[in-house]
Amino acid sequence: MDQRQPNLEDKMEKYWRRMFYLDPKLEPTPLELSELEYFGAFRIINPLDPKRKHWLIYSCLHSEIAENVEKVRRKYGKKNVFEIVRKPVYSGLGFRKIVRDYFVNLRWKANGGFLEAPENSYYNDEKFVKSVNNLLDVEHRRIYDYIMGHLEWFKRYNDQKPPPDVVRFF
């Protein structure tokens, strides 16, 4: 028997099945890579002005990643583009909007999926990736709390006992 650690997808599957009254699966759920959405970011270096800091964020299905990477490298040059983060997410476009809004609130310039840090910004690739990972952790926590809230509501609803003065005739 496979003695592997349960991951987030298996836990989510378990709680979703409880919430929607589905029979639990005994074996781990296989991950369908073609339906999985990815969030990613490229670091783009402008050879004319290397001090300016640019990042391009994207979201796409797993099967579209190679096509999007090639398109970006063709547009900006293969030597000027570096992929710094690629994470599986539950809502690619939604998470891209969360990241974009977060950095716009820090007074970054944003145009679609293109982010530009201000000139005096202390952000580098490591700081950018750390911020994105923190936002992803918050997003996972929000989804987990939503599921657990529904599970608690379901438990309370099922555990309610009728008041003692009510007489039932069955």
Coordinates of N, CA and C in Angstrom, one line a residue:
M1 N 0.8 -1.2 0.0 CA 0.0 0.0 0.0 C 0.9 1.2 0.0
D2 N 0.5 2.3 -0.7 CA 1.2 3.5 -0.9 C 1.1 4.3 0.4
Q3 N 2.2 4.6 1.0 CA 2.3 5.4 2.3 C 2.7 6.8 2.0
R4 N 1.9 7.5 1.3 CA 2.3 8.9 0.9 C 1.6 9.9 1.8
Q5 N 2.1 11.1 1.9 CA 1.5 12.2 2.6 C 0.3 12.7 1.9
P6 N -0.8 13.0 2.6 CA -1.9 13.6 1.9 C -1.6 15.0 1.5
N7 N -2.0 15.3 0.3 CA -1.7 16.7 -0.2 C -3.0 17.5 -0.2
L8 N -2.9 18.7 -0.5 CA -4.1 19.6 -0.5 C -5.2 19.2 -1.4
E9 N -4.9 18.6 -2.6 CA -5.9 18.2 -3.5 C -6.7 17.1 -2.9
D10 N -6.0 16.1 -2.2 CA -6.8 15.0 -1.6 C -7.6 15.5 -0.5
K11 N -7.1 16.4 0.3 CA -8.0 16.9 1.4 C -9.2 17.7 0.9
M12 N -9.0 18.5 -0.2 CA -10.1 19.2 -0.7 C -11.1 18.2 -1.3
E13 N -10.7 17.2 -2.0 CA -11.6 16.2 -2.5 C -12.4 15.6 -1.4
K14 N -11.8 15.3 -0.3 CA -12.5 14.7 0.8 C -13.6 15.6 1.4
Y15 N -13.3 16.9 1.6 CA -14.2 17.8 2.1 C -15.3 18.2 1.1
W16 N -15.0 18.3 -0.2 CA -16.0 18.5 -1.2 C -17.0 17.4 -1.2
R17 N -16.5 16.2 -1.1 CA -17.4 15.0 -1.2 C -18.3 15.0 0.1
R18 N -17.8 15.4 1.2 CA -18.7 15.5 2.4 C -19.8 16.5 2.2
M19 N -19.4 17.7 1.7 CA -20.3 18.8 1.5 C -21.4 18.5 0.6
F20 N -21.1 17.8 -0.5 CA -22.1 17.5 -1.5 C -22.7 16.1 -1.5
Y21 N -22.5 15.4 -0.4 CA -23.1 14.1 -0.1 C -22.7 13.1 -1.1
L22 N -21.4 13.0 -1.5 CA -20.9 12.0 -2.4 C -20.2 11.0 -1.7
D23 N -20.2 9.8 -2.2 CA -19.5 8.7 -1.5 C -18.0 9.0 -1.5
P24 N -17.3 8.7 -0.4 CA -15.8 9.0 -0.4 C -15.1 8.0 -1.3
K25 N -14.0 8.4 -1.9 CA -13.2 7.6 -2.7 C -12.1 6.9 -1.8
L26 N -11.9 5.7 -2.0 CA -10.9 5.0 -1.2 C -9.5 5.2 -1.6
E27 N -9.3 5.4 -2.9 CA -7.9 5.6 -3.5 C -7.8 7.1 -3.7
P28 N -6.5 7.6 -3.8 CA -6.3 9.0 -4.0 C -6.8 9.4 -5.4
T29 N -7.3 10.6 -5.5 CA -7.8 11.1 -6.8 C -6.7 11.4 -7.8
P30 N -6.8 10.8 -9.0 CA -5.7 11.1 -10.0 C -5.9 12.6 -10.4
L31 N -4.8 13.2 -10.6 CA -4.7 14.6 -11.1 C -4.7 14.6 -12.6
E32 N -5.7 15.3 -13.1 CA -5.8 15.4 -14.6 C -5.1 16.7 -15.0
L33 N -3.9 16.6 -15.5 CA -3.0 17.7 -15.8 C -3.6 18.6 -16.9
S34 N -4.4 18.1 -17.8 CA -4.9 18.9 -18.9 C -5.9 19.9 -18.4
E35 N -6.6 19.7 -17.2 CA -7.6 20.6 -16.7 C -7.0 21.5 -15.6
L36 N -5.8 21.3 -15.2 CA -5.2 22.1 -14.1 C -4.8 23.4 -14.6
E37 N -5.1 24.5 -13.9 CA -4.7 25.9 -14.3 C -3.4 26.2 -13.6
Y38 N -2.6 26.9 -14.3 CA -1.3 27.4 -13.7 C -1.2 28.9 -13.7
F39 N -0.6 29.4 -12.7 CA -0.3 30.8 -12.6 C 1.2 30.9 -12.7
G40 N 1.7 31.9 -13.4 CA 3.2 32.0 -13.5 C 3.6 33.4 -13.8
A41 N 4.9 33.6 -13.6 CA 5.4 35.0 -13.8 C 6.8 34.9 -14.5
F42 N 7.0 35.8 -15.4 CA 8.3 36.0 -16.1 C 9.0 37.2 -15.6
R43 N 10.3 37.2 -15.5 CA 11.1 38.4 -15.3 C 11.6 38.8 -16.6
I44 N 11.3 40.0 -17.0 CA 11.7 40.5 -18.3 C 12.7 41.6 -18.1
I45 N 13.9 41.5 -18.8 CA 15.0 42.4 -18.7 C 15.0 43.2 -20.0
N46 N 15.0 44.5 -19.8 CA 15.1 45.4 -21.0 C 16.5 45.8 -21.2
P47 N 17.1 45.3 -22.3 CA 18.6 45.6 -22.5 C 18.9 47.1 -22.6
L48 N 18.0 47.9 -23.0 CA 18.2 49.3 -23.1 C 18.2 50.0 -21.7
D49 N 17.5 49.5 -20.8 CA 17.4 50.0 -19.4 C 17.3 48.9 -18.4
P50 N 18.4 48.3 -18.1 CA 18.4 47.1 -17.2 C 18.0 47.4 -15.7
K51 N 18.0 48.7 -15.3 CA 17.6 49.0 -13.9 C 16.1 48.9 -13.7
R52 N 15.3 49.0 -14.8 CA 13.9 48.9 -14.7 C 13.5 47.5 -14.4
K53 N 12.5 47.3 -13.5 CA 12.1 46.0 -13.1 C 10.7 45.7 -13.7
H54 N 10.6 44.6 -14.6 CA 9.4 44.2 -15.2 C 9.1 42.8 -14.9
W55 N 7.8 42.5 -14.7 CA 7.3 41.1 -14.6 C 6.1 41.0 -15.4
L56 N 6.0 39.8 -16.0 CA 4.8 39.5 -16.8 C 4.1 38.3 -16.1
I57 N 2.8 38.5 -15.7 CA 2.1 37.4 -15.1 C 1.2 36.8 -16.1
Y58 N 1.0 35.5 -16.0 CA 0.1 34.8 -16.9 C -0.7 33.7 -16.1
S59 N -1.8 33.3 -16.7 CA -2.5 32.1 -16.2 C -3.0 31.3 -17.4
C60 N -2.9 30.0 -17.4 CA -3.3 29.2 -18.5 C -3.5 27.8 -18.0
L61 N -4.0 26.9 -18.9 CA -4.1 25.5 -18.6 C -2.7 24.9 -18.8
H62 N -2.6 23.7 -18.3 CA -1.3 23.0 -18.3 C -0.9 22.8 -19.8
S63 N -1.8 22.4 -20.6 CA -1.5 22.1 -22.0 C -1.1 23.4 -22.8
E64 N -1.4 24.6 -22.3 CA -1.1 25.8 -23.0 C 0.2 26.5 -22.6
I65 N 0.9 25.9 -21.6 CA 2.1 26.6 -21.0 C 3.2 26.7 -22.1
A66 N 3.5 25.7 -22.8 CA 4.6 25.7 -23.7 C 4.3 26.8 -24.8
E67 N 3.1 26.9 -25.3 CA 2.7 27.8 -26.3 C 2.8 29.3 -25.7
N68 N 2.4 29.5 -24.5 CA 2.5 30.9 -23.9 C 4.0 31.3 -23.7
V69 N 4.8 30.3 -23.2 CA 6.2 30.6 -23.0 C 6.9 31.0 -24.3
E70 N 6.6 30.2 -25.3 CA 7.2 30.5 -26.6 C 6.8 31.8 -27.2
K71 N 5.5 32.2 -27.0 CA 5.0 33.4 -27.5 C 5.7 34.6 -26.8
V72 N 5.9 34.5 -25.4 CA 6.5 35.6 -24.7 C 8.0 35.7 -25.1
R73 N 8.7 34.5 -25.2 CA 10.1 34.6 -25.6 C 10.3 35.1 -27.0
R74 N 9.4 34.9 -27.9 CA 9.5 35.4 -29.2 C 9.3 37.0 -29.2
K75 N 8.4 37.4 -28.3 CA 8.1 38.8 -28.3 C 9.2 39.7 -27.6
Y76 N 9.7 39.1 -26.5 CA 10.7 39.9 -25.8 C 12.2 39.5 -25.9
G77 N 12.4 38.4 -26.6 CA 13.7 37.9 -26.9 C 14.0 36.8 -25.9
K78 N 14.7 35.7 -26.3 CA 14.9 34.5 -25.5 C 15.9 34.8 -24.4
K79 N 16.8 35.7 -24.6 CA 17.8 36.0 -23.5 C 17.3 37.0 -22.5
N80 N 16.2 37.6 -22.8 CA 15.6 38.7 -21.9 C 14.5 38.2 -21.0
V81 N 14.1 36.9 -21.1 CA 12.9 36.4 -20.4 C 13.3 35.2 -19.5
F82 N 13.0 35.3 -18.3 CA 13.2 34.2 -17.3 C 12.0 33.9 -16.6
E83 N 11.6 32.7 -16.5 CA 10.4 32.3 -15.8 C 10.8 32.1 -14.3
I84 N 10.2 32.8 -13.4 CA 10.6 32.7 -12.0 C 9.6 32.0 -11.1
V85 N 8.4 31.9 -11.6 CA 7.4 31.1 -10.7 C 6.4 30.5 -11.6
R86 N 6.0 29.3 -11.3 CA 4.9 28.6 -11.9 C 4.2 27.7 -10.9
K87 N 2.9 28.0 -10.6 CA 2.2 27.3 -9.5 C 0.9 26.9 -10.0
P88 N 0.4 25.7 -9.6 CA -1.0 25.3 -9.9 C -1.9 26.0 -9.0
V89 N -3.0 26.5 -9.6 CA -4.0 27.2 -8.8 C -5.4 26.8 -9.1
Y90 N -6.4 27.1 -8.3 CA -7.7 26.7 -8.6 C -8.5 27.6 -9.5
S91 N -8.1 28.9 -9.5 CA -8.7 29.9 -10.5 C -7.6 30.7 -11.0
G92 N -7.1 30.4 -12.2 CA -6.0 31.1 -12.7 C -6.2 32.6 -12.9
L93 N -7.3 32.9 -13.6 CA -7.5 34.3 -13.9 C -7.9 35.1 -12.7
G94 N -8.6 34.4 -11.8 CA -9.0 35.1 -10.5 C -7.7 35.4 -9.7
F95 N -6.8 34.4 -9.6 CA -5.6 34.6 -8.8 C -4.7 35.7 -9.5
R96 N -4.7 35.7 -10.8 CA -3.9 36.7 -11.5 C -4.4 38.1 -11.2
K97 N -5.7 38.2 -11.1 CA -6.3 39.5 -10.7 C -6.0 39.9 -9.3
I98 N -5.9 38.9 -8.4 CA -5.5 39.2 -7.0 C -4.1 39.7 -6.9
V99 N -3.2 39.0 -7.7 CA -1.8 39.5 -7.7 C -1.7 40.8 -8.3
R100 N -2.4 41.1 -9.4 CA -2.3 42.4 -10.1 C -2.8 43.5 -9.2
D101 N -3.9 43.2 -8.5 CA -4.5 44.3 -7.6 C -3.6 44.5 -6.4
Y102 N -3.0 43.5 -5.9 CA -2.0 43.6 -4.8 C -0.9 44.6 -5.2
F103 N -0.3 44.4 -6.3 CA 0.8 45.2 -6.7 C 0.4 46.6 -7.2
V104 N -0.8 46.7 -7.7 CA -1.3 48.0 -8.1 C -1.5 48.9 -6.8
N105 N -1.9 48.2 -5.7 CA -2.0 49.0 -4.5 C -0.7 49.4 -3.9
L106 N 0.4 48.8 -4.3 CA 1.7 49.2 -4.0 C 2.3 50.2 -4.9
R107 N 1.4 50.8 -5.8 CA 1.7 51.8 -6.8 C 2.6 51.3 -7.9
W108 N 2.4 50.1 -8.3 CA 3.1 49.6 -9.4 C 2.3 49.9 -10.7
K109 N 3.0 50.0 -11.8 CA 2.3 50.2 -13.1 C 1.8 48.9 -13.6
A110 N 0.6 48.8 -14.0 CA 0.0 47.5 -14.5 C -0.7 47.8 -15.8
N111 N -0.4 46.9 -16.8 CA -1.1 46.9 -18.1 C -1.4 45.5 -18.4
G112 N -2.6 45.1 -18.2 CA -3.0 43.7 -18.5 C -2.2 42.8 -17.5
G113 N -1.4 41.9 -18.0 CA -0.6 41.0 -17.1 C 0.8 41.5 -16.9
F114 N 1.1 42.7 -17.4 CA 2.4 43.3 -17.3 C 2.5 44.2 -16.1
L115 N 3.5 43.9 -15.2 CA 3.7 44.7 -14.0 C 5.1 45.4 -14.1
E116 N 5.1 46.6 -13.7 CA 6.4 47.3 -13.6 C 6.6 48.0 -12.2
A117 N 7.6 47.6 -11.6 CA 7.9 48.2 -10.3 C 8.4 49.6 -10.4
P118 N 8.1 50.5 -9.4 CA 8.6 51.8 -9.4 C 10.2 51.8 -9.4
E119 N 10.8 52.9 -9.8 CA 12.2 53.0 -10.0 C 12.9 52.7 -8.6
N120 N 12.4 53.2 -7.5 CA 13.0 53.1 -6.3 C 12.5 51.9 -5.5
S121 N 12.0 50.9 -6.1 CA 11.4 49.8 -5.5 C 12.5 48.8 -5.0
Y122 N 12.3 48.2 -3.8 CA 13.3 47.3 -3.3 C 12.9 45.9 -3.7
Y123 N 11.9 45.7 -4.6 CA 11.5 44.3 -5.0 C 12.6 43.8 -6.0
N124 N 12.9 42.5 -5.8 CA 13.7 41.8 -6.7 C 12.9 40.5 -7.0
D125 N 13.5 39.5 -7.7 CA 12.8 38.3 -8.0 C 12.4 37.5 -6.8
E126 N 13.3 37.4 -5.8 CA 13.0 36.7 -4.6 C 11.9 37.3 -3.8
K127 N 11.9 38.6 -3.7 CA 10.8 39.3 -3.0 C 9.5 39.2 -3.7
F128 N 9.5 39.3 -5.0 CA 8.3 39.1 -5.8 C 7.7 37.7 -5.7
V129 N 8.6 36.7 -5.8 CA 8.1 35.3 -5.6 C 7.6 35.1 -4.2
K130 N 8.2 35.6 -3.2 CA 7.7 35.5 -1.8 C 6.4 36.1 -1.7
S131 N 6.2 37.3 -2.2 CA 4.9 38.0 -2.2 C 3.8 37.2 -2.9
V132 N 4.1 36.6 -4.0 CA 3.1 35.8 -4.8 C 2.8 34.5 -4.0
N133 N 3.8 33.9 -3.4 CA 3.5 32.7 -2.6 C 2.7 33.0 -1.3
N134 N 2.9 34.2 -0.7 CA 2.1 34.6 0.4 C 0.6 34.8 0.0
L135 N 0.4 35.4 -1.2 CA -0.9 35.6 -1.7 C -1.6 34.3 -2.0
L136 N -0.8 33.3 -2.5 CA -1.3 32.0 -2.8 C -1.7 31.3 -1.5
D137 N -0.9 31.4 -0.5 CA -1.2 30.8 0.8 C -2.5 31.4 1.4
V138 N -2.7 32.7 1.2 CA -3.9 33.4 1.7 C -5.1 32.8 0.9
E139 N -5.0 32.7 -0.4 CA -6.1 32.2 -1.3 C -6.4 30.7 -0.9
H140 N -5.4 29.9 -0.7 CA -5.7 28.5 -0.2 C -6.4 28.5 1.1
R141 N -6.0 29.4 2.0 CA -6.6 29.4 3.3 C -8.0 29.9 3.2
R142 N -8.3 30.8 2.4 CA -9.7 31.3 2.2 C -10.6 30.1 1.7
I143 N -10.1 29.4 0.7 CA -10.9 28.2 0.2 C -11.0 27.2 1.3
Y144 N -10.0 26.9 2.0 CA -10.1 25.9 3.1 C -11.1 26.3 4.1
D145 N -11.0 27.6 4.5 CA -11.9 28.1 5.5 C -13.4 28.0 5.1
Y146 N -13.6 28.3 3.8 CA -14.9 28.2 3.2 C -15.5 26.8 3.3
I147 N -14.6 25.8 3.0 CA -15.0 24.4 3.0 C -15.3 24.0 4.4
M148 N -14.4 24.4 5.3 CA -14.6 24.0 6.7 C -15.8 24.6 7.4
G149 N -16.1 25.9 7.0 CA -17.3 26.5 7.4 C -18.5 25.8 7.0
H150 N -18.6 25.3 5.8 CA -19.7 24.5 5.3 C -19.8 23.2 6.1
L151 N -18.6 22.6 6.3 CA -18.6 21.3 7.0 C -19.1 21.5 8.5
E152 N -18.7 22.6 9.1 CA -19.2 22.9 10.5 C -20.7 23.1 10.5
W153 N -21.2 23.9 9.5 CA -22.6 24.1 9.4 C -23.4 22.8 9.2
F154 N -22.8 22.0 8.4 CA -23.5 20.7 8.1 C -23.5 19.8 9.4
K155 N -22.4 19.8 10.1 CA -22.4 19.1 11.4 C -23.4 19.6 12.4
R156 N -23.5 20.9 12.5 CA -24.5 21.5 13.4 C -25.9 21.2 13.0
Y157 N -26.1 21.2 11.7 CA -27.5 21.0 11.2 C -27.9 19.5 11.5
N158 N -26.9 18.6 11.3 CA -27.2 17.2 11.5 C -27.3 16.8 13.0
D159 N -26.5 17.5 13.8 CA -26.5 17.2 15.2 C -27.6 17.8 16.1
Q160 N -28.4 18.6 15.5 CA -29.5 19.3 16.2 C -30.5 18.2 16.7
K161 N -30.9 18.3 18.0 CA -31.8 17.4 18.5 C -33.1 18.2 18.7
P162 N -34.3 17.6 18.6 CA -35.5 18.3 18.8 C -35.7 18.7 20.2
P163 N -36.3 19.8 20.5 CA -36.6 20.2 21.8 C -37.3 19.1 22.6
P164 N -37.0 19.1 24.0 CA -37.6 18.0 24.8 C -39.1 18.0 24.9
D165 N -39.8 19.2 24.6 CA -41.2 19.3 24.8 C -41.9 18.8 23.5
V166 N -41.2 18.5 22.5 CA -41.8 18.1 21.2 C -42.0 16.6 21.3
V167 N -43.2 16.1 21.0 CA -43.5 14.7 21.0 C -43.6 14.3 19.6
R168 N -42.9 13.2 19.2 CA -42.9 12.7 17.9 C -43.7 11.4 17.8
F169 N -44.5 11.3 16.8 CA -45.2 10.0 16.6 C -44.8 9.4 15.3
F170 N -44.0 8.3 15.4 CA -43.5 7.6 14.2 C -44.2 6.3 14.1

